XYZ file of C-alpha atoms in Angstrom:
772
model
C 81.472 148.604 89.571
C 81.325 152.475 89.284
C 82.963 154.821 91.340
C 80.715 158.071 90.066
C 78.384 158.821 93.113
C 80.139 160.722 96.040
C 79.980 159.467 99.176
C 77.461 161.686 101.680
C 75.995 161.030 104.337
C 72.236 161.851 103.572
C 72.763 162.329 100.007
C 73.302 160.724 96.344
C 75.166 163.150 94.824
C 76.137 162.695 90.684
C 79.066 165.960 91.067
C 79.598 166.248 86.825
C 77.515 164.885 84.285
C 78.150 161.004 83.098
C 76.327 160.638 80.126
C 78.099 157.439 80.173
C 76.205 156.226 83.496
C 72.716 158.453 82.853
C 70.679 155.231 83.186
C 71.730 153.986 86.570
C 71.850 157.343 87.945
C 68.295 157.492 86.749
C 67.557 154.352 88.438
C 69.517 155.484 91.495
C 67.594 159.181 91.879
C 64.385 157.589 91.061
C 61.347 159.217 93.333
C 57.836 157.472 94.730
C 55.189 157.900 97.955
C 54.118 154.658 97.662
C 51.090 155.445 95.088
C 53.251 156.613 92.577
C 56.701 157.028 90.859
C 59.289 157.702 88.639
C 62.670 157.346 87.718
C 65.218 160.294 87.979
C 64.546 161.239 84.364
C 65.454 165.175 83.813
C 62.393 167.683 82.813
C 63.826 168.840 79.639
C 64.108 166.552 76.630
C 67.335 164.490 76.318
C 68.175 162.606 73.269
C 71.222 160.745 75.326
C 70.960 157.154 77.285
C 67.881 157.378 79.183
C 64.629 154.597 80.342
C 62.011 157.055 80.625
C 60.014 155.595 82.988
C 56.438 156.945 85.256
C 54.791 154.177 86.900
C 51.520 154.557 89.139
C 51.082 151.954 91.813
C 48.424 148.859 91.233
C 47.924 150.232 87.123
C 49.149 147.649 84.897
C 48.570 145.323 81.742
C 48.782 141.939 80.695
C 51.473 141.974 77.653
C 51.396 139.168 74.938
C 54.145 136.564 76.490
C 57.310 136.200 74.098
C 57.944 132.145 74.398
C 57.549 131.014 71.048
C 55.607 127.078 72.750
C 53.020 126.626 75.372
C 52.721 123.581 77.576
C 49.383 122.442 79.835
C 49.148 125.336 83.248
C 51.182 128.106 81.254
C 49.472 131.537 81.637
C 47.702 132.973 79.265
C 49.841 136.301 79.685
C 52.842 138.262 81.642
C 51.341 140.843 83.213
C 53.929 143.983 83.710
C 53.305 147.524 85.414
C 53.278 149.148 82.708
C 55.019 153.230 81.325
C 52.484 156.307 82.704
C 51.699 159.315 81.457
C 54.658 161.676 81.519
C 54.205 164.572 83.960
C 57.826 165.266 84.724
C 58.100 167.183 80.975
C 59.124 170.696 80.785
C 60.067 172.268 77.168
C 62.366 175.426 77.396
C 62.505 176.912 73.539
C 65.255 180.169 72.845
C 65.285 181.702 69.438
C 64.338 178.486 67.520
C 65.853 175.818 69.274
C 64.852 173.209 71.903
C 67.017 172.542 74.830
C 68.104 168.964 74.954
C 70.493 168.411 77.487
C 71.633 165.465 74.415
C 72.723 168.082 71.674
C 73.967 171.030 74.221
C 77.227 171.412 75.514
C 77.350 171.150 79.826
C 79.238 173.552 81.147
C 78.636 172.919 85.066
C 76.149 170.220 86.600
C 75.042 168.939 89.569
C 72.320 166.166 90.543
C 71.399 165.104 94.335
C 68.668 162.512 95.604
C 68.286 164.016 99.184
C 67.185 161.354 101.069
C 66.641 162.982 104.499
C 64.163 165.913 102.639
C 61.990 162.917 99.998
C 63.425 165.500 97.231
C 65.265 166.191 93.725
C 67.305 168.679 93.373
C 69.645 169.068 89.695
C 71.651 172.768 88.834
C 73.126 172.212 85.317
C 74.733 175.377 82.701
C 74.107 175.100 79.510
C 75.644 177.108 75.898
C 73.349 176.020 73.393
C 74.054 175.386 70.198
C 73.414 179.239 69.444
C 75.912 179.902 71.759
C 73.027 181.189 74.397
C 73.727 179.635 77.688
C 71.835 179.549 80.294
C 71.181 178.112 84.008
C 69.017 175.420 85.416
C 68.153 175.114 88.825
C 64.959 172.369 90.177
C 63.827 170.363 93.112
C 61.084 167.736 91.998
C 59.209 165.007 94.622
C 56.503 162.692 94.684
C 54.599 164.407 97.730
C 54.380 162.064 101.554
C 51.720 163.813 102.435
C 49.561 164.117 99.405
C 49.366 160.910 97.856
C 48.043 161.426 94.166
C 50.241 165.223 94.319
C 53.959 165.348 92.178
C 55.940 168.773 92.491
C 57.961 170.300 90.084
C 59.983 173.857 91.199
C 61.760 175.201 87.817
C 64.087 177.346 87.106
C 65.443 178.885 83.996
C 67.880 181.840 84.103
C 69.132 183.180 80.958
C 73.129 183.477 81.534
C 74.415 185.813 78.602
C 72.297 186.865 76.904
C 68.018 189.005 76.898
C 65.721 187.312 75.184
C 62.692 185.574 74.921
C 61.980 182.217 76.226
C 59.544 179.950 75.354
C 58.299 177.305 78.565
C 56.292 174.263 77.389
C 55.621 172.390 80.303
C 53.012 169.163 79.076
C 51.609 165.623 80.247
C 52.119 163.056 78.031
C 50.917 159.949 77.724
C 53.296 158.977 74.217
C 54.924 156.110 76.464
C 55.718 153.025 75.636
C 58.101 150.000 77.861
C 61.108 150.166 76.774
C 61.018 145.378 76.805
C 57.114 145.479 74.990
C 56.575 143.219 72.415
C 56.271 145.191 68.659
C 57.177 148.243 70.620
C 53.333 148.274 71.562
C 51.356 151.542 73.081
C 49.498 150.733 75.793
C 47.150 153.491 76.677
C 44.627 155.037 73.990
C 42.682 158.820 75.114
C 39.603 159.053 76.724
C 39.623 163.234 76.935
C 41.960 165.989 77.202
C 40.877 169.558 78.504
C 42.770 173.209 79.332
C 41.541 175.323 81.761
C 43.649 178.989 81.813
C 46.560 177.932 84.460
C 45.754 173.958 84.489
C 45.052 171.287 82.016
C 44.167 167.532 82.087
C 44.644 164.143 80.017
C 41.920 160.983 80.606
C 43.946 157.481 79.070
C 42.535 153.776 79.015
C 44.882 150.599 78.828
C 43.857 149.541 75.724
C 41.621 146.336 75.134
C 43.236 142.883 75.534
C 42.075 139.391 74.571
C 43.366 138.571 77.888
C 40.021 139.361 80.107
C 41.448 141.447 82.271
C 39.794 145.299 83.419
C 41.032 148.205 81.910
C 42.682 151.102 84.171
C 41.945 154.280 83.644
C 44.298 157.390 84.958
C 43.860 160.606 84.506
C 46.841 163.334 85.668
C 45.949 167.424 85.761
C 48.414 170.022 86.302
C 48.682 173.482 87.450
C 51.198 175.861 86.674
C 52.334 179.399 88.465
C 55.035 181.578 86.584
C 56.753 183.714 89.123
C 59.856 186.629 86.954
C 62.891 187.795 88.978
C 60.905 187.010 91.840
C 57.580 188.024 91.800
C 54.763 185.822 90.140
C 53.940 187.218 86.979
C 49.994 186.330 85.400
C 50.441 184.900 81.615
C 47.689 184.076 78.664
C 49.375 179.859 78.338
C 48.497 178.242 74.469
C 47.431 175.361 74.585
C 49.204 172.865 72.344
C 47.358 169.591 71.595
C 48.231 166.236 70.004
C 46.678 162.606 70.284
C 47.750 161.978 74.468
C 49.641 164.943 74.799
C 48.070 168.753 76.191
C 51.083 171.192 76.719
C 50.393 174.952 78.668
C 52.984 177.245 76.178
C 53.413 180.796 77.620
C 56.732 183.428 76.163
C 58.664 185.489 78.081
C 60.982 188.409 77.075
C 64.240 187.586 80.374
C 66.741 190.257 81.134
C 70.151 188.666 81.138
C 70.196 186.836 84.910
C 66.817 187.286 85.583
C 65.614 184.096 86.758
C 61.822 182.159 85.085
C 60.217 179.908 88.185
C 57.650 177.400 87.398
C 55.988 175.632 90.276
C 53.757 172.067 88.592
C 51.355 170.397 90.605
C 50.262 167.849 89.021
C 47.764 165.133 90.396
C 47.145 162.007 88.998
C 43.841 159.184 89.786
C 43.507 156.215 88.582
C 40.639 153.666 88.439
C 41.450 151.442 90.849
C 40.174 154.606 93.852
C 37.398 156.102 91.519
C 35.139 155.224 88.940
C 36.966 156.228 85.798
C 34.121 158.974 84.838
C 34.529 161.330 88.601
C 38.605 160.905 87.008
C 39.018 164.675 86.149
C 37.202 166.207 88.697
C 39.218 164.265 92.135
C 42.080 165.567 90.008
C 40.789 169.283 89.266
C 39.329 168.562 93.371
C 43.304 167.223 94.309
C 45.021 170.272 92.453
C 42.955 172.906 94.844
C 42.595 171.109 98.104
C 47.002 171.839 97.480
C 46.786 175.231 95.491
C 47.407 177.653 98.846
C 50.070 175.232 100.399
C 53.778 175.455 100.232
C 54.159 171.960 99.691
C 58.990 171.747 99.835
C 58.050 172.609 103.858
C 55.327 169.681 104.119
C 58.078 167.207 103.054
C 60.613 167.393 105.090
C 57.923 167.662 107.298
C 57.264 164.542 106.556
C 59.960 162.922 105.504
C 61.154 163.677 109.047
C 58.376 161.937 111.001
C 59.733 158.656 108.411
C 63.318 158.407 109.440
C 62.583 159.135 113.336
C 61.856 155.622 114.114
C 63.750 153.259 111.029
C 66.777 155.294 110.562
C 69.861 153.775 111.186
C 73.317 155.451 112.209
C 77.181 154.660 111.373
C 79.893 156.207 112.478
C 83.904 156.207 111.156
C 82.137 154.175 108.036
C 80.379 156.936 105.471
C 80.018 154.650 102.825
C 78.226 152.375 104.616
C 75.888 155.409 106.026
C 74.955 156.267 102.627
C 74.399 152.403 102.336
C 72.204 151.354 104.146
C 70.474 155.406 104.134
C 69.626 154.675 100.473
C 68.160 150.614 101.269
C 65.755 152.016 103.505
C 64.864 155.461 101.724
C 63.345 153.413 98.285
C 61.545 150.800 101.052
C 60.059 153.823 102.776
C 58.680 154.972 99.248
C 57.583 151.901 97.708
C 55.437 150.637 99.973
C 53.344 152.360 102.762
C 51.038 149.402 103.493
C 47.888 151.948 103.206
C 46.308 149.985 100.657
C 46.576 145.993 100.613
C 45.790 145.769 96.547
C 48.898 146.679 96.500
C 52.196 145.083 97.163
C 56.657 145.233 96.533
C 57.794 144.811 92.778
C 61.915 143.687 92.387
C 61.964 147.398 91.034
C 59.701 149.382 92.538
C 58.696 151.970 90.802
C 62.437 153.022 89.394
C 62.046 150.099 86.694
C 60.352 147.456 84.294
C 63.199 144.517 84.901
C 60.058 141.749 86.097
C 56.904 143.438 85.229
C 56.656 144.728 88.499
C 55.046 142.093 89.722
C 55.266 140.287 93.719
C 57.697 137.963 93.978
C 58.313 135.288 97.063
C 60.586 138.007 97.818
C 57.851 140.449 99.540
C 57.465 137.715 102.673
C 60.756 136.286 102.644
C 62.895 139.864 103.316
C 60.821 142.144 103.224
C 58.306 142.213 106.380
C 61.387 141.645 108.796
C 61.876 145.280 107.444
C 57.947 146.396 108.107
C 57.561 144.596 110.742
C 60.033 147.202 112.398
C 60.631 149.386 111.306
C 56.898 151.298 110.656
C 53.562 150.034 112.124
C 52.904 146.475 112.428
C 49.858 147.326 110.328
C 52.073 147.664 107.236
C 53.219 143.772 107.321
C 49.359 142.648 108.323
C 48.776 144.202 105.047
C 51.072 142.090 103.199
C 49.586 138.657 105.155
C 46.587 140.230 103.920
C 47.269 140.345 99.820
C 48.200 137.285 100.065
C 44.337 135.742 101.508
C 42.685 137.715 99.014
C 44.079 136.082 96.965
C 43.876 132.598 97.954
C 40.711 131.264 95.810
C 43.173 132.323 92.874
C 46.548 130.217 94.627
C 43.696 126.938 94.866
C 42.673 127.815 90.898
C 46.566 128.532 89.558
C 48.019 124.772 91.971
C 43.647 122.941 89.602
C 45.907 124.742 86.276
C 48.302 121.596 86.992
C 46.641 119.392 88.131
C 46.629 119.671 92.198
C 43.376 119.301 93.661
C 40.728 119.717 96.216
C 41.791 122.649 97.707
C 45.716 122.633 96.897
C 47.158 126.299 96.734
C 50.032 126.979 94.316
C 50.971 130.903 94.818
C 52.584 132.254 92.314
C 55.939 133.323 91.350
C 55.280 136.247 89.462
C 51.164 138.129 89.612
C 49.970 140.881 90.127
C 46.213 139.897 91.045
C 46.608 136.320 92.244
C 47.460 134.335 88.869
C 50.326 133.300 88.191
C 52.030 135.466 85.372
C 55.292 133.858 84.806
C 56.956 132.231 81.470
C 59.424 130.125 81.757
C 58.463 126.908 82.755
C 61.714 125.778 85.499
C 60.019 128.803 87.301
C 56.477 128.870 87.417
C 55.991 125.116 87.650
C 59.115 123.971 89.944
C 60.086 127.465 91.608
C 57.088 126.490 94.286
C 59.422 126.707 97.489
C 57.498 130.274 97.324
C 55.063 128.420 99.308
C 57.169 127.873 101.662
C 58.009 131.916 102.079
C 54.534 132.823 102.238
C 53.735 130.195 105.225
C 56.873 131.139 106.948
C 55.721 135.309 106.578
C 52.639 133.774 108.568
C 54.851 132.846 111.398
C 57.026 136.017 111.412
C 54.054 138.225 111.899
C 52.874 136.590 114.759
C 56.145 135.690 116.766
C 57.638 139.348 115.952
C 53.851 140.853 117.293
C 52.194 138.205 119.109
C 48.844 138.905 116.941
C 47.544 135.088 117.485
C 44.204 136.461 116.373
C 45.772 136.792 112.547
C 44.928 132.805 112.708
C 41.865 133.016 113.004
C 40.778 135.572 110.558
C 42.821 135.174 107.861
C 46.395 132.647 108.097
C 45.685 128.963 108.594
C 43.080 129.147 105.886
C 46.357 130.063 103.859
C 48.593 127.167 105.978
C 46.023 124.305 104.885
C 46.003 125.462 102.048
C 49.916 125.272 100.863
C 50.212 121.742 103.085
C 47.703 119.856 100.830
C 49.397 121.614 98.343
C 53.430 120.025 99.576
C 51.171 116.968 99.955
C 50.084 116.007 96.899
C 53.646 117.098 95.080
C 55.182 114.882 97.287
C 56.479 111.573 96.255
C 57.086 108.273 97.783
C 60.424 106.448 96.806
C 60.427 102.628 96.892
C 64.292 102.529 96.084
C 64.506 105.572 99.115
C 62.093 104.334 101.655
C 61.112 108.088 101.789
C 58.942 111.309 100.637
C 60.552 113.140 97.535
C 60.181 116.188 96.115
C 60.946 115.799 91.944
C 61.656 118.264 89.357
C 62.025 121.718 91.521
C 64.248 124.461 91.163
C 65.116 126.116 94.546
C 65.867 129.636 94.891
C 69.218 128.818 93.475
C 68.206 129.606 90.345
C 71.515 127.851 88.541
C 70.376 124.766 88.914
C 67.024 124.187 87.035
C 64.886 121.083 87.511
C 66.596 120.013 90.369
C 65.309 116.381 92.226
C 64.571 116.714 96.674
C 66.786 120.736 96.626
C 67.229 120.624 100.297
C 65.877 124.090 100.901
C 62.192 123.298 99.284
C 61.955 119.910 100.889
C 62.904 121.515 104.392
C 60.383 124.256 103.916
C 57.839 122.200 102.595
C 57.867 120.104 106.656
C 58.758 123.255 108.267
C 55.071 124.367 107.019
C 53.627 121.185 107.524
C 54.667 121.238 111.312
C 53.719 125.167 112.037
C 49.940 124.292 110.273
C 49.381 121.496 113.062
C 50.414 123.633 115.044
C 47.921 126.744 114.207
C 45.821 124.399 114.262
C 45.912 122.911 117.631
C 46.619 127.315 118.610
C 43.047 128.454 116.505
C 40.591 125.365 118.158
C 40.493 127.141 121.463
C 38.114 129.651 119.318
C 36.265 127.351 118.076
C 33.365 129.155 116.310
C 36.657 130.777 114.095
C 38.140 127.422 114.027
C 33.911 125.447 112.563
C 34.061 127.661 109.623
C 37.429 127.356 108.007
C 36.368 123.820 108.649
C 33.089 124.975 106.648
C 34.997 127.002 104.016
C 37.859 124.378 103.227
C 35.878 121.837 103.410
C 38.976 120.128 105.595
C 39.418 116.535 106.679
C 41.605 117.506 109.718
C 41.748 113.621 110.840
C 42.904 112.012 107.030
C 44.650 115.073 106.212
C 46.780 115.629 109.259
C 47.180 112.207 109.286
C 49.178 112.040 105.624
C 50.910 115.308 106.919
C 52.597 113.431 109.678
C 53.878 110.940 107.258
C 55.228 112.943 105.319
C 57.082 115.138 108.017
C 58.766 111.901 109.543
C 59.265 110.708 106.427
C 60.706 113.342 104.036
C 64.209 112.988 102.642
C 67.015 115.945 103.035
C 70.111 115.227 100.755
C 73.247 114.858 103.395
C 77.220 114.426 103.079
C 77.959 112.275 105.614
C 81.531 112.475 105.595
C 81.381 116.297 104.906
C 79.024 116.807 107.847
C 76.822 119.239 105.425
C 73.488 119.267 103.532
C 73.269 119.458 99.970
C 71.651 121.093 97.513
C 70.199 119.055 95.719
C 70.371 115.108 94.748
C 73.965 114.853 92.415
C 75.628 118.142 93.865
C 78.615 115.934 95.073
C 79.570 114.710 90.847
C 79.646 118.657 89.744
C 83.525 119.320 90.048
C 83.827 121.311 93.554
C 85.033 124.522 92.149
C 85.339 128.157 94.313
C 84.904 131.371 92.799
C 88.133 132.967 93.008
C 89.268 130.605 90.505
C 86.805 132.011 87.472
C 87.069 135.853 88.713
C 87.651 137.183 85.835
C 84.190 135.029 84.031
C 82.315 136.840 86.628
C 79.378 137.836 86.357
C 78.858 134.841 85.353
C 75.320 135.251 84.110
C 76.522 137.944 81.392
C 79.468 135.708 80.380
C 78.767 132.128 80.353
C 75.876 130.351 78.079
C 73.585 128.954 80.128
C 74.134 125.346 79.862
C 78.091 125.726 81.093
C 75.936 127.795 84.436
C 73.759 124.939 84.824
C 76.494 122.332 84.814
C 78.865 124.248 87.649
C 78.821 124.314 90.535
C 78.715 128.144 91.298
C 75.992 128.657 92.877
C 73.215 132.281 92.635
C 72.183 132.810 96.259
C 73.107 129.579 98.743
C 69.560 127.545 98.805
C 70.870 125.843 101.938
C 72.300 128.941 103.931
C 69.129 130.400 103.249
C 67.130 127.198 104.817
C 70.152 127.791 108.143
C 69.322 131.448 107.922
C 65.268 131.050 108.334
C 65.768 128.300 110.922
C 68.338 128.991 112.520
C 67.143 127.573 116.035
C 66.578 123.670 114.346
C 70.586 123.838 113.993
C 73.812 124.032 116.360
C 76.818 126.674 116.182
C 78.585 123.055 113.638
C 75.980 122.482 111.318
C 75.840 126.499 110.937
C 79.677 126.355 110.170
C 80.346 124.207 108.029
C 77.252 124.715 105.855
C 78.856 128.132 105.559
C 82.489 127.296 104.967
C 81.551 124.543 102.649
C 79.096 127.101 100.204
C 80.297 130.457 101.104
C 83.143 129.878 98.674
C 81.066 128.493 95.560
C 78.552 131.329 95.352
C 78.929 134.468 93.343
C 76.056 136.136 94.648
C 74.512 136.851 91.454
C 70.987 137.413 93.407
C 70.465 140.531 94.661
C 68.709 138.630 97.593
C 72.387 136.336 98.191
C 74.583 138.999 100.349
C 72.763 140.439 102.958
C 71.739 135.918 104.121
C 75.747 135.429 103.992
C 75.968 139.045 106.022
C 73.408 137.637 108.686
C 74.931 134.406 109.004
C 79.038 134.784 109.034
C 78.040 137.992 111.657
C 76.047 134.982 113.591
C 79.542 132.420 113.368
C 81.780 135.489 114.359
C 83.327 135.948 110.729
C 83.286 139.603 110.839
C 85.412 140.463 107.485
C 83.405 138.294 105.604
C 80.166 139.472 107.190
C 81.484 143.560 105.983
C 82.568 142.646 102.691
C 78.740 141.036 102.132
C 77.194 144.010 104.424
C 79.238 146.229 101.435
C 77.839 144.293 98.481
C 74.498 144.368 99.542
C 73.973 147.893 101.107
C 76.444 149.815 97.378
C 74.917 146.938 95.033
C 72.726 149.522 93.122
C 74.949 152.898 94.279
C 78.217 151.006 93.037
C 76.201 148.548 90.539
C 78.075 145.509 91.849
C 76.351 143.053 88.667
C 75.671 145.889 86.099
C 72.297 145.592 85.790
C 71.516 149.026 88.219
C 69.911 150.950 84.834
C 67.425 148.448 85.053
C 65.948 149.444 88.264
C 67.148 149.038 91.661
C 66.673 146.226 93.805
C 63.794 146.981 95.663
C 63.486 143.359 97.908
C 66.673 142.808 98.219
C 67.490 146.411 100.117
C 64.863 145.009 103.075
C 67.649 142.512 103.280
C 69.791 145.278 103.427
C 68.908 145.982 106.196
C 68.666 142.333 108.515
C 71.857 142.477 107.399
C 72.277 145.042 109.892
C 70.231 144.443 112.120
C 70.431 141.116 112.201
C 73.174 140.448 111.245
C 76.081 143.395 112.602
C 73.272 144.301 115.348
C 72.741 140.778 116.246
C 68.236 141.222 116.688
C 66.157 138.479 116.791
C 62.225 138.456 118.180
C 61.560 135.158 119.363
C 58.007 135.254 120.869
C 57.391 138.982 120.651
C 60.942 138.937 123.491
C 63.358 140.539 121.723
C 67.705 138.972 121.639
C 70.852 140.455 121.110
C 74.040 139.197 120.302
C 75.932 142.444 118.735
C 79.383 142.479 116.986
C 81.203 146.286 115.762
C 82.691 146.519 112.111
C 86.371 146.869 112.408
C 86.395 150.338 110.839
C 82.855 151.118 112.649
C 83.139 152.848 115.869
C 79.077 152.707 116.345
C 76.091 151.070 115.319
C 72.214 152.141 116.804
C 69.188 151.350 115.419
C 65.227 151.191 116.355
C 62.538 148.495 116.482
C 59.316 147.964 117.848
C 57.970 145.799 119.344
C 54.641 144.034 120.247
C 54.581 147.068 123.377
C 58.105 149.414 123.272
C 60.215 150.840 120.564
C 63.859 150.187 121.929
C 66.922 152.230 120.642
C 69.907 149.779 120.282
C 73.844 151.442 120.389
C 76.571 149.772 120.026
C 80.243 151.658 120.071
C 83.814 150.110 121.471
C 83.049 151.212 124.823
C 79.686 148.900 124.924
C 76.410 148.122 124.089
C 73.706 150.810 125.299
C 69.644 149.480 125.833
C 67.077 152.096 125.925
C 63.510 151.721 126.116
C 61.398 154.589 124.206
C 57.960 153.438 125.958
C 56.613 153.646 129.348
C 55.868 149.900 129.494
C 58.484 147.448 131.086
C 60.329 145.485 128.953
C 62.616 141.911 129.007
C 65.230 141.296 126.724
C 67.739 139.191 126.074
C 71.881 140.593 125.752
C 74.274 137.698 124.923
C 71.887 135.247 126.385
C 70.739 136.727 130.114
C 68.026 138.107 130.778
C 67.283 142.396 132.315
C 64.328 143.348 132.863
C 64.575 147.075 131.907
C 61.572 150.290 133.110
C 59.702 152.277 131.183
C 62.225 155.225 129.614
C 64.635 153.611 130.766
C 68.024 152.650 129.725
C 70.201 149.651 130.234
C 74.297 149.776 130.036
C 76.464 146.884 129.505
C 80.393 148.171 129.702
C 82.632 146.455 126.655
C 84.473 144.927 129.842
C 81.409 143.345 131.061
C 80.538 141.859 127.973
């Protein structure tokens, strides 16, 4: 673990420059607004360890796959979000020396991500190789109120000299992804121009052999200059090269006299406008914000964002910082305004996993967006999958499935499968179940049953068709079995009868039958769906019921636990305490050794108990948790949050807290030695669940709130808000008791420790500790 980030309730602080951790800090201090974002790079040049990254939501490229062999059904390409035009750059030159933090002597340094205000601030004092000293201060953000706008407020001050300072703000499209094959560049220049204090650059992704649409991107910048606190008119000189345009000016500054550059940037792309209009849209956007004070707008917008989704923890500054850090990045990664977009595992913070959509969205992110923001955000995440249904059916056809069986991709940009590892592309089919579960989760939480009629039932039937074809009947067991799969625990590949996969397949079939019965009430909608899918209800549902009643679910009668898969007990069962010096094993062991071990990246069985907790009694939860938790290495970022929720339910408060710290500070403390690649955005939603569903004990059943809170020993209090169907509710937990406040006008019913309570609008209920 790294411990150089200071603990603070609202800020992520690096005091003093830690060059060896710079890529980690760049990840931690990434910025975004749902439409675009970038890593916490320096504005000026830096030749030290860095991963420069600017990203635009929905803009990607079909990269060449690295797989050296091919199998039927493999995707043709690996999709990735690509590094886009670097718009933050500002070159500073003094007496012929360009400021480079990798070559300067850093005399003082402070960098801070202010999560409450939504901006990145930096201060540093430098001594150049020529002996000149300067002070730099900057504030930067991606606007929440104008999501096409980026803003840089940059100051440079001579400390020990009077002299000429040459400054060049620029736009640079000469970028590439670190993991690109063959050092591949993705952008071609279309045009560039400058007009007074503005400059513009338009680029286009290069031709590809896969028939994927190309993307145009236009970026424009507008500059304002002040000297000594007064506006200064300057003569800009245009500097151009391929895919690069800068505006250079020189200012003679006296010692301690500050030069301020305000750089407003507009970013537009061809997913929203025709390419021929992009430059005009950039100009329009810059004009719209020309006279606006963007920083106060940013702070006010973030204040409004935090109003109903903040989680407050008293008595544990580390825990408080951790949860707010996770919520902050969730809020700035996805806003739900565009159903064509989804949530990449790294958001706008890095390139690993290609920035594509995984099952993480449905399994981990939906609950956060249901509770913490408007329901429409979660609904758009589901609409995204419905919009890709035909491609999911085509994906199934490529693998040999028929009659409208849908296999949603493991990773995707546009609905097509674009993952190139066979044990995941072909075998990690549990992702279908997560999408079905998300439909249930949304309707259970919101009561929006109309979603089934409009979108959901078509998806459920298509997924159920896949399950009914993917199983095999075993004459040996006289049961249906699921062969050759990989569960969420990717440390076991190509196994038979993964318990979680089998269970969620059966659950999906059951839920689809329930959904059919509900939608049938609206005969017109049902006839439309039957016609669209050519659904043969009697025949297909008969088979589904046969599978439901006869699925093999591995179980150990002696231990009374569900088994990860057939043959799991053939492994040598060890505790992770035995291999502490080898962890993380994914960085120290061969893949062969990992696959043969009992050690679990994330426990499949516990994932199933987490989803379907009401299907099992408390003793079943306890036996399975006690069996699997000691073997779990938590090298999936999605693992600790589930363990927090389950441990809280079981009253294992110390274990729950241990797992909470791990999930909430996974990136802040770099638990898995991989934060430099980018943050774990989707597991951050799991961190929110670890507090609200774990310590808060919050569940929603048929739109009704249920609470069974528990408070960690070192916390003085915990409070959070959740949005329900008709109510906004604030839950407060402290040593004296529990307070539930109805912040809406409408009366509500809820359950607290299984006691039914009715609460009037704008009223509160207090349960004192002795009564609890």
